[in-house]
XYZ file of N, CA and C in Angstrom:
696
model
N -5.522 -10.934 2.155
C -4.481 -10.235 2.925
C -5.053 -9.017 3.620
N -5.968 -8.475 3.097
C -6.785 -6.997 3.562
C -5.568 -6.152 3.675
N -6.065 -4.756 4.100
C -5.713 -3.572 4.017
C -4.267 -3.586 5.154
N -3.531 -3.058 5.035
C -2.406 -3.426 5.744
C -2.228 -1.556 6.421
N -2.673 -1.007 7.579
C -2.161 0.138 8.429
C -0.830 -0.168 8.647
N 0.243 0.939 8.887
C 1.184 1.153 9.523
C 1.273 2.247 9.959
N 1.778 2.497 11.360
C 1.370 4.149 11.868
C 3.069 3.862 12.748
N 3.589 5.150 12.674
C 4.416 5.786 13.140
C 4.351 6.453 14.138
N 4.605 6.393 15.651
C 3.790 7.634 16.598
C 5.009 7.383 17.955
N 4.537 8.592 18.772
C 5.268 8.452 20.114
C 4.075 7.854 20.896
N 3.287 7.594 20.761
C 1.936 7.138 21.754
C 1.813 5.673 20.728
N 2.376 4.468 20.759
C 1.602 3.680 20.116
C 0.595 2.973 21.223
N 0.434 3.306 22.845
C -0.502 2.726 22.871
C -1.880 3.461 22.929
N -1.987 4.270 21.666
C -3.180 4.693 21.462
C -4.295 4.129 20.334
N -3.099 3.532 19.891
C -3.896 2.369 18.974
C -3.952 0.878 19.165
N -5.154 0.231 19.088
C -6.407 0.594 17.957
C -6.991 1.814 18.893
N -6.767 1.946 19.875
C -7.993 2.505 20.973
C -9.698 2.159 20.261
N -10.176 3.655 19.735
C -11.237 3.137 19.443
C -11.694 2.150 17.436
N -10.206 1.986 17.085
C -10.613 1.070 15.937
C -10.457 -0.570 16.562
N -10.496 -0.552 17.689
C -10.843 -1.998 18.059
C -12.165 -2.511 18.585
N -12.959 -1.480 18.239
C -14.349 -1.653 18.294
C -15.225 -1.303 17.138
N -16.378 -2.157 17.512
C -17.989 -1.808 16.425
C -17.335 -2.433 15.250
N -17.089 -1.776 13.977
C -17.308 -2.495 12.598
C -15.971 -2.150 12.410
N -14.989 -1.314 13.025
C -13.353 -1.750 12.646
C -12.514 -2.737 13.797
N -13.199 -2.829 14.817
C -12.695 -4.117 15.153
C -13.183 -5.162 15.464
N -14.640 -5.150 14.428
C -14.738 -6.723 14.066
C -13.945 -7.105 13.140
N -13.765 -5.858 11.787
C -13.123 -6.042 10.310
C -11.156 -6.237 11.188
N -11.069 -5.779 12.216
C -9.892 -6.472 12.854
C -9.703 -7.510 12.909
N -10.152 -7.818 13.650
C -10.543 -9.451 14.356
C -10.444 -10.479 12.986
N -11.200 -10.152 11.992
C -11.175 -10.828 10.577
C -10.407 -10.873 9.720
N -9.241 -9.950 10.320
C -8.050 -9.532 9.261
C -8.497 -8.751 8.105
N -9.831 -8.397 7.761
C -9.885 -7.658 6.997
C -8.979 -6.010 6.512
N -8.421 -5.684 7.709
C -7.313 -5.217 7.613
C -6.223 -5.380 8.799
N -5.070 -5.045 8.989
C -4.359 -5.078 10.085
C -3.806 -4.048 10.904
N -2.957 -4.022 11.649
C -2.394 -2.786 12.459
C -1.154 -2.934 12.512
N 0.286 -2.318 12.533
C 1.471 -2.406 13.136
C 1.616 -0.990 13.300
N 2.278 -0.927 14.709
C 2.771 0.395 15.173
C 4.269 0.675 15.595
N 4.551 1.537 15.316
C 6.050 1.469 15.765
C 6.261 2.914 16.565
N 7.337 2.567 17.761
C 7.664 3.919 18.549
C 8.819 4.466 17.658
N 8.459 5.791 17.907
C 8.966 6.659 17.124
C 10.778 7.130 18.024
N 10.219 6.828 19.029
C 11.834 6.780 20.157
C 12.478 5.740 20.225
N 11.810 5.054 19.689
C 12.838 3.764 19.790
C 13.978 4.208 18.145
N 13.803 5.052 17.758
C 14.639 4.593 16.438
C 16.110 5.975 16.800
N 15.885 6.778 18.061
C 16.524 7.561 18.335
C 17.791 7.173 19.114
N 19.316 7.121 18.728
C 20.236 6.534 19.161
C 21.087 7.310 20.342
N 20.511 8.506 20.422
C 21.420 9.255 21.735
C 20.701 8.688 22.662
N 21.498 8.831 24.159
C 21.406 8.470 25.489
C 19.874 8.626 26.212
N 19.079 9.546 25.954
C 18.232 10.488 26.086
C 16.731 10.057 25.085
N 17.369 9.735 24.415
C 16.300 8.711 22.996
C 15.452 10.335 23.057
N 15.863 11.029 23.002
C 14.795 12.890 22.274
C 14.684 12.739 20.831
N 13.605 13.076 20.620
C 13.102 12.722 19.170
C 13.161 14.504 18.240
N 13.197 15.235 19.194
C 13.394 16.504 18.787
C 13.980 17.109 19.421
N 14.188 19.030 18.624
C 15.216 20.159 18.902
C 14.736 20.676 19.023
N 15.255 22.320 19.120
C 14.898 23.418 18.747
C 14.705 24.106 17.291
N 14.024 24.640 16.931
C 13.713 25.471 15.286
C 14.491 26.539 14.963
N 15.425 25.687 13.953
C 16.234 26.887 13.028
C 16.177 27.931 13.145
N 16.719 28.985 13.058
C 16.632 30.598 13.177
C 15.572 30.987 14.515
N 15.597 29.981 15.211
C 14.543 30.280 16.507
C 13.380 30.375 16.233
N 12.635 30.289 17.690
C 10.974 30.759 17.516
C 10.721 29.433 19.101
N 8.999 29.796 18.658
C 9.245 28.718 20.103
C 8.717 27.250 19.922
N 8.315 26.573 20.623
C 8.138 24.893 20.606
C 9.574 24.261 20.365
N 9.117 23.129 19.855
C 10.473 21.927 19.300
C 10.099 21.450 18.244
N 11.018 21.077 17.184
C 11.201 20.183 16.031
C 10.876 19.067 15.993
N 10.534 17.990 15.239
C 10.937 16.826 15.308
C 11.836 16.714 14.323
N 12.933 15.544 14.568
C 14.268 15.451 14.038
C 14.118 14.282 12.720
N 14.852 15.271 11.655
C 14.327 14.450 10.282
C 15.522 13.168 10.050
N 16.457 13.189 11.013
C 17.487 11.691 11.048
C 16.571 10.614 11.529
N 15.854 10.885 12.851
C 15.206 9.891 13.597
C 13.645 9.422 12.762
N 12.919 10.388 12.658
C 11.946 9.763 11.383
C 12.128 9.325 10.148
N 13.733 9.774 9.834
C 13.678 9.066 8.557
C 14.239 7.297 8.832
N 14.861 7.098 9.687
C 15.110 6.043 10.790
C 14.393 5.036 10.661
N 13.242 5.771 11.138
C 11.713 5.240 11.237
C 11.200 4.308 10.305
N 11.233 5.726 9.544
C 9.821 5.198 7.949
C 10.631 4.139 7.253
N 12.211 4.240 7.218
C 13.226 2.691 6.334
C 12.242 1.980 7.002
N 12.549 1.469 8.036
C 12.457 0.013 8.791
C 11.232 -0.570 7.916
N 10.181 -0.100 7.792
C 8.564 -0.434 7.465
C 8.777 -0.820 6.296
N 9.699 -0.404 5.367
C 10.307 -1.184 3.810
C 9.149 -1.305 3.183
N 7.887 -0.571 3.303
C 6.961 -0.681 2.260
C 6.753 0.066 0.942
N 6.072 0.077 0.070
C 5.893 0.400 -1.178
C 4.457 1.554 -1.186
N 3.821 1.148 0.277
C 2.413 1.767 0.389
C 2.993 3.562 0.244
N 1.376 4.616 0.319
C 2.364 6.171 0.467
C 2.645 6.440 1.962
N 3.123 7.239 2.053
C 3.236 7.402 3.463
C 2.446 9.008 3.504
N 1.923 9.189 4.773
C 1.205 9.946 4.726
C 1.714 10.647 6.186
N 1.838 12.001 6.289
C 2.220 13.150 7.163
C 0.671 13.964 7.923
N 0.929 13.579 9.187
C -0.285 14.485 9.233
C -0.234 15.578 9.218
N -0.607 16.589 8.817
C -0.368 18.125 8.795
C -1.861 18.659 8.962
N -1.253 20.559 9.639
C -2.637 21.099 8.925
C -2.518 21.601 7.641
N -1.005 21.597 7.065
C -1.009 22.661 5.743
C -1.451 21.348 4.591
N -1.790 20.209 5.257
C -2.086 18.875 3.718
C -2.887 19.288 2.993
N -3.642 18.369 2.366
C -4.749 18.155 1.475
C -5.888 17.515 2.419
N -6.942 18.373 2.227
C -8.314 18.010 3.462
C -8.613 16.743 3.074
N -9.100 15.475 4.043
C -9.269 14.419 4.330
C -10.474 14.518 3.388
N -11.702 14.162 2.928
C -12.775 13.470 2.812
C -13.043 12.539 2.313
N -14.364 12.257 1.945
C -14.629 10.770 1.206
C -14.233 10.399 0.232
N -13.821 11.028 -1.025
C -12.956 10.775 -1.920
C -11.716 10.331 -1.830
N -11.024 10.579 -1.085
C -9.867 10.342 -0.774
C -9.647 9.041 0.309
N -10.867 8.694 0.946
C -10.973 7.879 1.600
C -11.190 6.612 0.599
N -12.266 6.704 -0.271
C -12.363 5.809 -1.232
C -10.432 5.791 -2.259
N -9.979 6.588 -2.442
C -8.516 6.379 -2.667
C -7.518 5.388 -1.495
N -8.075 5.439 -0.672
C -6.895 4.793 0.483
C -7.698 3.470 -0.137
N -8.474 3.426 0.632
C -9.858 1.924 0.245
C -9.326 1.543 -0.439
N -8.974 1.824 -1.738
C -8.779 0.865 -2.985
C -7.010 0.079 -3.078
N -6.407 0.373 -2.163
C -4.813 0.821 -1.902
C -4.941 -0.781 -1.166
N -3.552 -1.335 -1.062
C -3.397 -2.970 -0.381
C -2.856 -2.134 1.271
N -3.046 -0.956 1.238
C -2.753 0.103 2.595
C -1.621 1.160 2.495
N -1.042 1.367 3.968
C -0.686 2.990 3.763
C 0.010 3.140 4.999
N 1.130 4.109 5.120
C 1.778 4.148 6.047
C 1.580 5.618 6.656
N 0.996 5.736 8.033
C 0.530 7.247 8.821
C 2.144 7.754 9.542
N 2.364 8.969 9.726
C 3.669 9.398 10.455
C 2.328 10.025 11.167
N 2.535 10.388 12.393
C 2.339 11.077 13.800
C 2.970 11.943 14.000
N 2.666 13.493 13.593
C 3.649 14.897 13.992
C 3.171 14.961 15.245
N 4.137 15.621 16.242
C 3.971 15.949 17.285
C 4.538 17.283 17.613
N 4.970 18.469 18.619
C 5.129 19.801 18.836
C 5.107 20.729 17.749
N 6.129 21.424 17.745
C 5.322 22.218 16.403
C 5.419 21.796 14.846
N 6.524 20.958 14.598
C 6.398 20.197 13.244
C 7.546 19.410 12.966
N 7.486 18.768 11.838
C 8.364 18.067 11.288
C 9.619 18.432 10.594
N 11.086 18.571 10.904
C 11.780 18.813 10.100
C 11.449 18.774 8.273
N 11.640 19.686 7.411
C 11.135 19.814 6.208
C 11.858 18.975 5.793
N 13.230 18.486 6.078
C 14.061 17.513 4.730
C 13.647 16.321 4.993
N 12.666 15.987 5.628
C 12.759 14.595 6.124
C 11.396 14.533 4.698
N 10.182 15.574 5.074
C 9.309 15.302 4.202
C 9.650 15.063 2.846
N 11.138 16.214 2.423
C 11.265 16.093 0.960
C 12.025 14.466 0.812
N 12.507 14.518 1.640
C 13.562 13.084 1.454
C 12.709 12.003 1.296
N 11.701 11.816 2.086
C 10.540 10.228 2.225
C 9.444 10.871 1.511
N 9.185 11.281 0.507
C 7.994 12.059 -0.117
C 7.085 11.538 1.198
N 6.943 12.147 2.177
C 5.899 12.335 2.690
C 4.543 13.191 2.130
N 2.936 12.534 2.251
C 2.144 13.393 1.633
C 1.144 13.877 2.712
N 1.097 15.269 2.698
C 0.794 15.657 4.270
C -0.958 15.777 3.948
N -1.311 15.338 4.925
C -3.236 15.174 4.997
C -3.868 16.247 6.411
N -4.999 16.444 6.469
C -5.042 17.192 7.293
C -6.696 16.808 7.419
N -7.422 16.966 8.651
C -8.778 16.388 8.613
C -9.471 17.790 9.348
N -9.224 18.542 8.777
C -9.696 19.983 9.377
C -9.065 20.781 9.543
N -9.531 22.526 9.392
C -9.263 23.219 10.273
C -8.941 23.690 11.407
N -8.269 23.201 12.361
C -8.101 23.180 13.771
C -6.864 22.516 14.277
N -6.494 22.430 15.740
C -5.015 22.215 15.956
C -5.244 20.985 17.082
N -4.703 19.947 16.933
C -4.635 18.721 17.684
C -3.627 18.783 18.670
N -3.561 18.192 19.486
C -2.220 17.540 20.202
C -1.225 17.200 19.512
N -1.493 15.942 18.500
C -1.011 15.456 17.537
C -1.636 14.361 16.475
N -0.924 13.651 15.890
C -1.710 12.935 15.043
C -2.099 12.012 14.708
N -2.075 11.478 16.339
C -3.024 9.930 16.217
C -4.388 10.041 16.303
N -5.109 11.296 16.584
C -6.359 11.089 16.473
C -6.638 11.269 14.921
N -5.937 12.053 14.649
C -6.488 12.396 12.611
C -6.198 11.181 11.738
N -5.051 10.001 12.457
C -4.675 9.039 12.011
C -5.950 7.671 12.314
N -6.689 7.775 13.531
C -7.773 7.287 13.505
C -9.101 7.327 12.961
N -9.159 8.896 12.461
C -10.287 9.395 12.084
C -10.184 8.894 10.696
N -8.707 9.099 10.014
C -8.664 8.431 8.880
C -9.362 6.739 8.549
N -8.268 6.380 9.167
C -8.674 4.559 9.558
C -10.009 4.254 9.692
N -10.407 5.079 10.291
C -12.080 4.761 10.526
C -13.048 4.767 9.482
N -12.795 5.913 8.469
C -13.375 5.887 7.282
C -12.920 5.338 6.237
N -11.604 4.796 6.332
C -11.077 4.029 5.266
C -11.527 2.496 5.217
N -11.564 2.039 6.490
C -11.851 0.665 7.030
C -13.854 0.038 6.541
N -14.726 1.262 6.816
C -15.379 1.153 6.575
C -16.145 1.006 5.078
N -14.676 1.379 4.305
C -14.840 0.906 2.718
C -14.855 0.321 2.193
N -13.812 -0.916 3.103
C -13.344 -2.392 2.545
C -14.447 -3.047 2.414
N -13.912 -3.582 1.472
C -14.904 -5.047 1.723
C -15.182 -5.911 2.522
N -16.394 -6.529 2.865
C -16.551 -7.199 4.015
C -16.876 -6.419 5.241
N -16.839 -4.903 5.259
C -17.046 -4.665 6.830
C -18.893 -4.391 6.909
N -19.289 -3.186 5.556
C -20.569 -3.080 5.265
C -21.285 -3.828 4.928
N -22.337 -4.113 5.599
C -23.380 -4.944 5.487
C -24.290 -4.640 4.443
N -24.230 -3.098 4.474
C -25.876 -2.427 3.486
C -25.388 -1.632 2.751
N -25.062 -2.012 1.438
C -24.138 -1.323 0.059
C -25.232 -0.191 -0.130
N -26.329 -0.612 -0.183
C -27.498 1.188 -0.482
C -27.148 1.947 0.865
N -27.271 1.432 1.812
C -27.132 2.105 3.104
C -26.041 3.031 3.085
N -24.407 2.631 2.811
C -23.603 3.369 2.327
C -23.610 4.148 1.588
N -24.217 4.194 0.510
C -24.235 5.047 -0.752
C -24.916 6.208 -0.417
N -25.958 6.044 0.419
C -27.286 7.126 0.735
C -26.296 7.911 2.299
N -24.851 7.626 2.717
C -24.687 8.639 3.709
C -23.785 10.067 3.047
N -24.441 10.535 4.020
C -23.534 11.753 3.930
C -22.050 12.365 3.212
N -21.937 12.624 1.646
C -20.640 12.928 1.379
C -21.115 11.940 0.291
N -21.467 10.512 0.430
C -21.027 9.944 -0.694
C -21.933 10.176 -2.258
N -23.268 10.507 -2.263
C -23.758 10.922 -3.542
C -23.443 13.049 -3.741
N -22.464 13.514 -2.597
C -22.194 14.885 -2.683
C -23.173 15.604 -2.032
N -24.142 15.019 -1.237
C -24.858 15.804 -0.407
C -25.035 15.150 1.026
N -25.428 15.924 1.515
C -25.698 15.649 3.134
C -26.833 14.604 3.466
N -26.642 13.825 4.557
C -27.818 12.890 4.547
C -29.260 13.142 4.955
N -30.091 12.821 4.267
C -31.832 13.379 5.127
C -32.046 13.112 5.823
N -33.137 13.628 6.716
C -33.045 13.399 7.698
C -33.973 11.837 8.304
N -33.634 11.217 8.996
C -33.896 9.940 9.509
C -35.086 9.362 10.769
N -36.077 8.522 10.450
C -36.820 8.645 12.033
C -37.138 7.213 11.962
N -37.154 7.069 13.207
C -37.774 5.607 13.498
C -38.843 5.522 14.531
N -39.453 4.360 14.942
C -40.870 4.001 16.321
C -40.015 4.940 17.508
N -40.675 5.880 18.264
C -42.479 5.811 18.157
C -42.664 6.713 17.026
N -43.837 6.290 16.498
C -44.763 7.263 15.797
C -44.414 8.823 16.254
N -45.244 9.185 17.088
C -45.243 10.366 18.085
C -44.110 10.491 19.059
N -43.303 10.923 19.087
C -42.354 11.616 20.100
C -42.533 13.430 20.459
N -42.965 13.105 21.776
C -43.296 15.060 21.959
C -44.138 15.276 21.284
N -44.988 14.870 20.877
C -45.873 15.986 19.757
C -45.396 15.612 18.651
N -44.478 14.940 18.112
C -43.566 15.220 16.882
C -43.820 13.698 15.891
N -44.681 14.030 15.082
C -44.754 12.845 14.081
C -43.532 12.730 13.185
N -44.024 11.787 12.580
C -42.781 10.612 11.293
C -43.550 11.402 10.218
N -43.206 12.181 9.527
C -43.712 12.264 7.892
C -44.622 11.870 7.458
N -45.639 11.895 6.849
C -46.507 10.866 6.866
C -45.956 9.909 5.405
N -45.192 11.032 4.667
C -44.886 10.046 3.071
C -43.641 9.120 3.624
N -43.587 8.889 4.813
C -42.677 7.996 5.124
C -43.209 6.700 5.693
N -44.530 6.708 5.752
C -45.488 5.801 6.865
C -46.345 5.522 4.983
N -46.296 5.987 3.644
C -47.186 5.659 2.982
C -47.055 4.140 1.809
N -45.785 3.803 2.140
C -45.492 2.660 1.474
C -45.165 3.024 -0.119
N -45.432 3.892 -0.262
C -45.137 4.879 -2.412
C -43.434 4.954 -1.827
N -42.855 4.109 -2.532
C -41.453 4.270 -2.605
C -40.580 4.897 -3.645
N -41.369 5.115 -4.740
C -41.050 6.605 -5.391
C -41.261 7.774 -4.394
N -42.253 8.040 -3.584
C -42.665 9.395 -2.767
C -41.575 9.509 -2.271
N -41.139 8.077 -1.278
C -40.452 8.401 -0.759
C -38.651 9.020 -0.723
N -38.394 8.202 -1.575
C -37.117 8.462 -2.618
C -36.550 9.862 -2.968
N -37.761 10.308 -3.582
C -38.423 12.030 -3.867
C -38.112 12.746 -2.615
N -38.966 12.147 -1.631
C -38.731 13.375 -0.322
C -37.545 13.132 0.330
N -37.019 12.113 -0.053
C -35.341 12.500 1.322
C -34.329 13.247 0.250
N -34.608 12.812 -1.040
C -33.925 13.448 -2.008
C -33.853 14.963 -2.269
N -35.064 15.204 -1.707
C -35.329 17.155 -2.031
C -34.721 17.501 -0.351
N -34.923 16.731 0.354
C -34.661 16.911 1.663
C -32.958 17.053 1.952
N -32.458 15.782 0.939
C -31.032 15.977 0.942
C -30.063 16.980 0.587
N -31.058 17.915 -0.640
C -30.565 19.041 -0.989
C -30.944 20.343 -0.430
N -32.037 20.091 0.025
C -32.571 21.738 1.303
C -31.449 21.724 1.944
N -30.761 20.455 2.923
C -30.122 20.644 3.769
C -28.658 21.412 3.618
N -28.601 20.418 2.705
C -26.866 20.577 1.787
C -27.243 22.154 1.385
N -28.117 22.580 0.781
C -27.692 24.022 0.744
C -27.745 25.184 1.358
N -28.844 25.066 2.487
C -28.657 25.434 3.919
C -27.168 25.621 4.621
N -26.889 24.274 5.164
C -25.866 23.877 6.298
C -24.508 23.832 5.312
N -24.573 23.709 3.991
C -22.994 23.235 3.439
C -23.177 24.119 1.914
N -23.332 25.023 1.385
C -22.964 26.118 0.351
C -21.614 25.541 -0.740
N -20.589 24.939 0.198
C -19.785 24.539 -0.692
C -20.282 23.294 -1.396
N -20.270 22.427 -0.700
C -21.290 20.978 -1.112
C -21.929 21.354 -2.218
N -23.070 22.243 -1.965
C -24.251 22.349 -2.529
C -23.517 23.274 -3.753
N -22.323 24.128 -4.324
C -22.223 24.473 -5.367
C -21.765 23.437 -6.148
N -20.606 22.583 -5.702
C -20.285 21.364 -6.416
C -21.585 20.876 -7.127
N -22.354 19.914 -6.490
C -23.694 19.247 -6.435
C -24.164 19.969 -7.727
N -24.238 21.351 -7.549
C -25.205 22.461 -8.344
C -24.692 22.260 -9.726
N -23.481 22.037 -10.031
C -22.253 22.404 -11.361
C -22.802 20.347 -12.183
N -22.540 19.953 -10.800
C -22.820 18.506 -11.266
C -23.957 18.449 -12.085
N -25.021 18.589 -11.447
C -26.664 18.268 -12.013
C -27.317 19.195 -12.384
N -26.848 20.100 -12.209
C -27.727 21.751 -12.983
C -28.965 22.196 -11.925
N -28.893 21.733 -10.845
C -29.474 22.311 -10.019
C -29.496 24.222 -9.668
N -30.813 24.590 -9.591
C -30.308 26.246 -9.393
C -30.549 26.299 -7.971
């Protein structure tokens, strides 16, 4: 049956956009998981089909209206969680990605202007996610960014189970760094313990390499990591 998406949005034709390519829309194509989208105006019954208001006690932007999304999320009659994009959620990463992964799927809402009526969230336990620091349009791109890393978990899409394991995030550190032919670029050789065939050496050096970086470029990473393995 694979992974079953459902996304909620005023833009559904933004999907698949780019999950209908490379390794989520081959794992498309295979049913390894699926897509349904639904307009979010279509479930709005005034003349006007407006999906939002104005904000309680004032201020500026518009609402979205918690009658019409809750409208919405019935129809889909699933059991999966439903998920809110927010910035105030719980930060996206690989852990949590491996949580969706393991799931028969999941239902995305799409906030749009300045937010979501609050009773709608308490009413549909919506669980709000957020894939950064920073402010979107709205939330079909964070809803893709999701998909993208969730998709790539399933089964059947990865080809190279070590290959996965050794990227970035998933053993808690950052990935080493990588080279391929030519030899020489600019002046700039390949390692040589990478050209020596000792596959302990090598193991060793992306491994010390993985953690220079991680504690360089990522401090938080690298204290986790540190608590994990007793690294100083």
């Amino acid at each position: 049956m694979g992974f079953h998406a459902t996304v909620f949005t005023l833009y559904p034709e933004m999907f698949p956009g780019p999950l209908g390519n490379s390794l989520s829309g081959k794992a498309l194509k295979q049913k390894i998981w699926s897509l349904k989208t639904y307009q979010i105006r279509d479930f709005a019954v005034e003349h006007h089909h407006s999906v939002d208001d104005t904000p309680a006690g004032g201020g500026p932007g518009m609402i979205m209206k918690a009658d019409i999304l809750a409208r919405a999320i019935d129809v889909s009659q699933t059991e999966y969680p439903c998920f809110l994009m927010s910035p105030r959620g719980r930060c996206f990463n690989q852990s949590m990605a491996r949580e969706l992964a393991d799931l028969e799927g999941a239902t995305f809402v799409c906030g749009r202007f300045e937010g979501v009526d609050e009773r709608v969230i308490e009413a549909r336990n919506l669980i709000e996610v957020s894939i950064g620091d920073y402010i979107l349009s709205g939330g079909e791109i964070a809803v893709s960014v999701i998909l993208d890393s969730v998709i790539r978990l399933l089964s059947g899409v990865m080809g190279n189970v070590e290959s996965e394991y050794n990227e970035s995030f998933e053993n808690g550190l950052l990935e080493y760094p990588q080279y391929t032919r030519p030899q020489v670029f600019e002046g700039r050789s390949i390692p040589q313990v990478l050209s020596s065939g000792n596959h302990r050496a090598i193991a060793e050096w992306r491994k010390s390499q993985a953690e220079a970086i991680t504690k360089a470029r990522r401090p938080d990473l690298w204290s986790v990591y540190q608590r994990k393995h007793g690294k100083a």
